[in-house]
XYZ file of C-alpha atoms in Angstrom:
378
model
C 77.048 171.662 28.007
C 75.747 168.089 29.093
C 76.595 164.356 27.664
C 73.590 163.408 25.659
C 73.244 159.699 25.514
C 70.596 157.047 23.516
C 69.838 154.848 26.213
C 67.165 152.710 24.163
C 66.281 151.939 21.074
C 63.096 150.285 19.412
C 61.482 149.601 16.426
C 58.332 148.702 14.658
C 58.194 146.453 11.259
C 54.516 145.255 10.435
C 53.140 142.270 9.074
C 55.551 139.749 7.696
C 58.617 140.304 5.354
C 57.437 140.595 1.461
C 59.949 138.772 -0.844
C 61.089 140.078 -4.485
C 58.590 137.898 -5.504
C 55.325 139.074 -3.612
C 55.853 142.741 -4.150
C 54.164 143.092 -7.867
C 51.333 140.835 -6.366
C 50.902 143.627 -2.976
C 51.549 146.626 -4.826
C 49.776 146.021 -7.902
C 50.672 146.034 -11.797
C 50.401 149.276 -13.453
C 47.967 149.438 -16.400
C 47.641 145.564 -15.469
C 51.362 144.797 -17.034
C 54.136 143.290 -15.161
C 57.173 146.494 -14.482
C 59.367 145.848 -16.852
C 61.981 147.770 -14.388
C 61.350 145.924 -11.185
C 63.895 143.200 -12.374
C 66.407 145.702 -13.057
C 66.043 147.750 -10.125
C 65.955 144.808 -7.755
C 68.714 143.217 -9.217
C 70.755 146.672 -8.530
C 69.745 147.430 -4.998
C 70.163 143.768 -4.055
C 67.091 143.900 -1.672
C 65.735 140.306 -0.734
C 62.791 141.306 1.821
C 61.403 144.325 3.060
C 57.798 145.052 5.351
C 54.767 146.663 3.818
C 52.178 148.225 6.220
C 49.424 146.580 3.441
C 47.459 143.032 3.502
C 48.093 140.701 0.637
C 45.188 143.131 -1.168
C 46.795 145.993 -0.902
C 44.739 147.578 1.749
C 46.192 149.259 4.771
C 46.933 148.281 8.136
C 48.743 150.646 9.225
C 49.129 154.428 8.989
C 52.837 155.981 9.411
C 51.697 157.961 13.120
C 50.407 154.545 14.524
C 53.503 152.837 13.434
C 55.999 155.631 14.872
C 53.513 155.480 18.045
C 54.141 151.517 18.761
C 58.017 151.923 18.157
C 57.860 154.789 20.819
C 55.998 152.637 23.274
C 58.691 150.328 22.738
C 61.203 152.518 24.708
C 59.420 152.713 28.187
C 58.033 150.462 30.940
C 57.312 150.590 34.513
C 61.355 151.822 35.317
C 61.297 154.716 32.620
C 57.152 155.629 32.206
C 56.342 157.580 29.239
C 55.211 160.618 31.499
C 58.326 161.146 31.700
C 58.402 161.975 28.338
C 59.531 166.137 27.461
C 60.299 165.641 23.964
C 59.259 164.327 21.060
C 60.776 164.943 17.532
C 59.565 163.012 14.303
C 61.125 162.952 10.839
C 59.476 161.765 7.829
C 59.393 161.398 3.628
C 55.651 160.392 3.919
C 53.679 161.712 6.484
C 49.593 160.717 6.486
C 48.652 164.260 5.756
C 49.612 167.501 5.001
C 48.699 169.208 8.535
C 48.720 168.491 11.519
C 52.294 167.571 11.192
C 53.143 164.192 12.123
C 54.598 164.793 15.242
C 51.389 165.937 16.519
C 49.564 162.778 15.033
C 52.140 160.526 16.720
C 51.755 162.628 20.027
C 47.727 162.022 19.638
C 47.945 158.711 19.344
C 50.576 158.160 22.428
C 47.886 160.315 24.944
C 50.559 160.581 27.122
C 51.260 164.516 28.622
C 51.850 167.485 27.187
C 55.036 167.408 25.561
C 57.549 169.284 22.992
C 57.013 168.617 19.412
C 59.338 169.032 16.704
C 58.811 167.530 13.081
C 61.018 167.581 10.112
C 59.616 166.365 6.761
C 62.137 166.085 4.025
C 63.971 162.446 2.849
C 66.106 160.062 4.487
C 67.823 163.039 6.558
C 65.084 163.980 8.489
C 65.302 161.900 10.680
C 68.893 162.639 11.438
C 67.240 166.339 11.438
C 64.816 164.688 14.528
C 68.238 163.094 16.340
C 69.921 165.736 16.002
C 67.370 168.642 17.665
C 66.806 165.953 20.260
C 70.254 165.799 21.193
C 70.748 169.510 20.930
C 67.696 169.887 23.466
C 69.653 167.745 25.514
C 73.098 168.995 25.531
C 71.857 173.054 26.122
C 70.077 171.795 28.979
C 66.838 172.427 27.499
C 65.173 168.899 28.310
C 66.446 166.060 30.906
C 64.988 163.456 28.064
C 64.035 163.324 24.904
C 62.535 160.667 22.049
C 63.536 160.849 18.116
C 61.992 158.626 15.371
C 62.134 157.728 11.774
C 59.515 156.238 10.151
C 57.668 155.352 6.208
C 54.751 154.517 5.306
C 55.532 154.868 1.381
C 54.061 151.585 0.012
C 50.289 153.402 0.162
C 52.253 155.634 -2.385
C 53.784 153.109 -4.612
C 49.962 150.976 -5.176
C 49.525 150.797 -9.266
C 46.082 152.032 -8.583
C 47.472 155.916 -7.635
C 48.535 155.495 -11.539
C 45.456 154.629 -12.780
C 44.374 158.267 -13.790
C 47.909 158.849 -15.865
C 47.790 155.241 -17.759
C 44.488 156.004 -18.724
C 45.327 159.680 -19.960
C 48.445 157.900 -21.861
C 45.889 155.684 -23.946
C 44.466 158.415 -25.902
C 48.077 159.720 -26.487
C 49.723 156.742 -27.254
C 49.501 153.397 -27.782
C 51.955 152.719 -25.742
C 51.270 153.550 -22.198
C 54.257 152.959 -19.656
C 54.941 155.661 -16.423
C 57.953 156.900 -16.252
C 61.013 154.957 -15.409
C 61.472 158.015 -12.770
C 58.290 156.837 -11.174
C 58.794 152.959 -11.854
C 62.069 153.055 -10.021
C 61.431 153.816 -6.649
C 58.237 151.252 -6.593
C 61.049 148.289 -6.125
C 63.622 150.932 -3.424
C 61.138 151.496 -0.736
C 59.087 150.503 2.065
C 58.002 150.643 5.422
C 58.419 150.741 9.546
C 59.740 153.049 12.055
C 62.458 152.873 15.241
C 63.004 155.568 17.664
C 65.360 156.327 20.102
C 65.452 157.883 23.621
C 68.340 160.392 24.617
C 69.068 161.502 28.021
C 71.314 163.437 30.256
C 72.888 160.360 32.027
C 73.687 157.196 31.042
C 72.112 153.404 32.185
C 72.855 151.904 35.186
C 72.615 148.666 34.181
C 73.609 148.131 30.384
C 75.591 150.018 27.699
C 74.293 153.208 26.349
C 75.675 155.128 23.605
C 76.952 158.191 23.833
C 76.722 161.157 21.051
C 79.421 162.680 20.275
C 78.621 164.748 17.539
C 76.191 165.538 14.551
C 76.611 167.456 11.494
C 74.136 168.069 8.810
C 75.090 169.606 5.325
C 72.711 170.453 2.418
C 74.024 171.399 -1.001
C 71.131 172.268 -2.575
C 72.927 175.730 -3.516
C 74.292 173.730 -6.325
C 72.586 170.429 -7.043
C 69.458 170.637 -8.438
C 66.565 168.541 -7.283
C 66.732 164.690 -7.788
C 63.846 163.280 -5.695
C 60.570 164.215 -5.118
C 56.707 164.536 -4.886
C 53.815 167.023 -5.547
C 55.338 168.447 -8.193
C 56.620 167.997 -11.578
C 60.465 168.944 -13.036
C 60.877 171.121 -15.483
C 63.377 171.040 -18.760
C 65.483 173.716 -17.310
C 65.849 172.051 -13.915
C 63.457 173.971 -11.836
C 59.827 172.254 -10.562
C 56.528 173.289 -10.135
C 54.516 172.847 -7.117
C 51.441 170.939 -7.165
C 49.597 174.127 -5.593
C 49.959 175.904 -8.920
C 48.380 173.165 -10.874
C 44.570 172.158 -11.457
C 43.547 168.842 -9.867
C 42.934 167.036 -13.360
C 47.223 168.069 -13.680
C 47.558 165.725 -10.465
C 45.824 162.798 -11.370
C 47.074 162.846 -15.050
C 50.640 163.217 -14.464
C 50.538 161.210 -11.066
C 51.980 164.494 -9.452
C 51.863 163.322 -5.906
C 54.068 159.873 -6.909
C 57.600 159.705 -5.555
C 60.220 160.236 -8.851
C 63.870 159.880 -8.780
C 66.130 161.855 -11.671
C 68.386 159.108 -11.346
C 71.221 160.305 -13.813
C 71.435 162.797 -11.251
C 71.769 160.175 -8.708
C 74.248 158.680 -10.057
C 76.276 161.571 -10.741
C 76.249 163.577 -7.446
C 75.003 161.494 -4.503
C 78.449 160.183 -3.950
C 81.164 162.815 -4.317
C 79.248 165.272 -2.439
C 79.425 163.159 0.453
C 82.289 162.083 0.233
C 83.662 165.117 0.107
C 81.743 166.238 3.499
C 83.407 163.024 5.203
C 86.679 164.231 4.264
C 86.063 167.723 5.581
C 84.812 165.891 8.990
C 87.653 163.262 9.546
C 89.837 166.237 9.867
C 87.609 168.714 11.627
C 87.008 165.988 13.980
C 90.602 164.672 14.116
C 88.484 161.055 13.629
C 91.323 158.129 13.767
C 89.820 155.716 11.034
C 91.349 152.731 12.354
C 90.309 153.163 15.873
C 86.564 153.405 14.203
C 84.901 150.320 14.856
C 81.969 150.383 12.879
C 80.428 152.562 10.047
C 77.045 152.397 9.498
C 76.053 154.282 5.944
C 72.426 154.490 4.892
C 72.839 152.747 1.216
C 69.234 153.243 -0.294
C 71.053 150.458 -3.029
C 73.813 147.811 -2.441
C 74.436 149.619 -5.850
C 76.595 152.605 -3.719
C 77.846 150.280 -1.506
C 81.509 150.234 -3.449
C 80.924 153.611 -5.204
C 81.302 155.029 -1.644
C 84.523 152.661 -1.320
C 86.248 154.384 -4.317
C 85.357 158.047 -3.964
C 86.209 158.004 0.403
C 89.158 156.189 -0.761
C 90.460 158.256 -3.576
C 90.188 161.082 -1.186
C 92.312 159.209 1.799
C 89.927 158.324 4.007
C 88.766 154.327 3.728
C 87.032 152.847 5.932
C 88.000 148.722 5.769
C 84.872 147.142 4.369
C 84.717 144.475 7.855
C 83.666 147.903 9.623
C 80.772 148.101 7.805
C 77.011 147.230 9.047
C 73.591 147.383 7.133
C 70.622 145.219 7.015
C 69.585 146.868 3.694
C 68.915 143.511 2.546
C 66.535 142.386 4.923
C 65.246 145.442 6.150
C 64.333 146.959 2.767
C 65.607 150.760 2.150
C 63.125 153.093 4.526
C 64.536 155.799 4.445
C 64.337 158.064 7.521
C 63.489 155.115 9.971
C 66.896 153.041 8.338
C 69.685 154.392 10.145
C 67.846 154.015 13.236
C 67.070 150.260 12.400
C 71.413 149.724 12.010
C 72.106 151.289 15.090
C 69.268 148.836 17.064
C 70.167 146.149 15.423
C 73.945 146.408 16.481
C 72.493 147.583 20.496
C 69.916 144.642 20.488
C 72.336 141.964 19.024
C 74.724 142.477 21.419
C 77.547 142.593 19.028
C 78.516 146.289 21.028
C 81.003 146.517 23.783
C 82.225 149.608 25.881
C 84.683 151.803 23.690
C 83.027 150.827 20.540
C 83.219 153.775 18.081
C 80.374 154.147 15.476
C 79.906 156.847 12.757
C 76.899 157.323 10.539
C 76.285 158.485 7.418
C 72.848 159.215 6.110
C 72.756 160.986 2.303
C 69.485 162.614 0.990
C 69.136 162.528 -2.792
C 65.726 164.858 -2.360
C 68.495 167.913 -3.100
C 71.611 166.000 -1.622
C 71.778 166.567 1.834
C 73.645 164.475 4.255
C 74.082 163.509 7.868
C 76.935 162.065 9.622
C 77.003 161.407 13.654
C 80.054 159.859 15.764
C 79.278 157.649 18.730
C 81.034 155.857 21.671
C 79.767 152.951 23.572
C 79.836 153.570 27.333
């Protein structure tokens, strides 16, 4: 089996940062009426900017494929070309359509060879889902080289217009009519970009490169019902119902295709579970915590960020808060492209030196998966 290593990392953000205070002003109010949980959320996740691929109206500028595409440009010049490019895998929350998959959109939009094309579509793990089958490609010898992403495009999701339709159904039910908190919520948690990454079988000449050591992915979905989700509707009993078994009057009126969060599930499960899985890897790995030198989890809130700290604790294995590194804060929470955007920001800054260990840990509330990786600066 070969070394796999990420030898360069990019990243694409557009337009300028949007501060707490622009958002309502970008995104829209729904039914015309300031969110009466954006305070509350914002106040929890602790997010001060994030990037929206909108203008000031609301109107697009960029789709999620085009976006991916410019961060994977960012990985080659005229010493690495793009044709050599033999892999390309893409993971997603919000692709532009249903089919193609986005994979192949990005791969149209690059025009670059024929290449391998892998796309996983699911929440914040997918992407991990994309690093990890590109490093996997790499290490059985299938491919020399490789490119994963992560990318969003979720603000075209979040507009108050896609709402429209279910406020106005609400009127002639009620006087009184507010979406869902479970729909509200993740209007203030999310937003856009995308980074990728290119693996290959040998290291840089010149320069660090980081070497993967490892990559595990869990789901737990055997036990945990589902928490987050889209085109589809939950049901009393815990089960949902797919938007293909409903009438198209069903989507617009219950704004079916909206992202919702259960979050009393959230709160309950997203945690322990992975705590519990970092446990069960510190010793299947034989990982020495204090020779770790920096942990990089995926918080989709600064809300988590000491819930973590407890439960990993409780369970004998801390990790010192100093080791710690997000950008949640200024990056905003985008879910499959964020763990990418840590791990450039630590390459680009310079703040990595040879013998640097890194772990990740990326948790999907969708129907709690997670994804933890070890790396070592070389």
């Amino acid at each position: 089996m070969k070394e796999v290593y990420i030898t360069r990392l990019a990243k694409f953000l557009p337009n300028e940062p949007v501060g707490n205070d622009q958002m309502e002003s970008i995104l829209g109010m729904v039914d015309g009426r300031p969110s009466r949980a954006r305070s509350i959320v914002l106040g929890n996740n602790k997010i001060k900017t994030r990037y929206y691929a909108l203008d000031k109206n609301g109107k697009t500028t960029h789709t999620n494929a085009e976006m991916t595409a410019k961060a994977v440009e960012g990985l080659f010049d005229e010493k690495f070309p793009m044709t050599k490019l033999q892999l390309l895998a893409c993971g997603t929350t919000s692709p532009d359509q249903l089919l193609p998959n986005h994979a192949a959109m990005v791969h149209g939009i690059l025009k670059c060879q024929p290449v391998e094309l892998i796309a996983a579509t699911g929440a914040c793990a997918a992407g991990m889902q994309a690093f990890k089958y590109a490093f996997m490609s790499i290490k059985s010898g299938n491919s020399e080289n490789a490119v994963s992403t992560g990318s969003e495009k979720f603000s075209s999701w979040l507009l108050a217009e896609k709402f429209n339709p279910e406020t106005d159904n609400l009127k002639q039910l009620t006087e009184n009519p507010i979406i869902a908190f479970e729909k509200d919520f993740l209007r203030w948690m999310l937003s856009d970009g995308a980074s990728a990454a290119l693996f290959q079988d040998k290291p840089n000449e010149d320069g660090l490169s980081l070497r993967v050591d490892w990559v595990e992915i869990a789901s737990y979905a055997h036990e945990l019902e589902t928490c987050m989700y889209a085109g589809a509707v939950k049901q009393p009993d815990g089960s949902t119902t797919g938007w293909i078994d409903m009438s198209p009057e069903e989507w617009a009126n219950n704004s079916v295709f909206s992202f919702k969060q259960d979050t009393r599930l959230l709160g309950k499960n997203i945690v322990p579970s992975g705590a519990k899985m970092w446990k069960e890897l510190v010793e299947k790995h034989n990982i020495d915590i204090d020779k770790l030198t920096y942990f990089l989890p995926h918080l989709s809130s600064e809300f988590f960020r000491m819930k973590i700290d407890e439960e990993i604790t409780k369970l004998g294995v801390p990790i010192p808060q100093e080791k710690w590194f997000t950008n949640l804060t200024r990056v905003g929470n985008v879910g499959t492209a964020s763990p990418y955007f840590m791990l450039e920001e630590l390459l680009s800054g310079g703040q990595l030196k040879k013998g640097d260990t890194i772990a990740m840990m990326v948790p999907e509330s969708a129907r709690f998966s997670y994804a933890y990786a070890h790396i070592t600066v070389v």
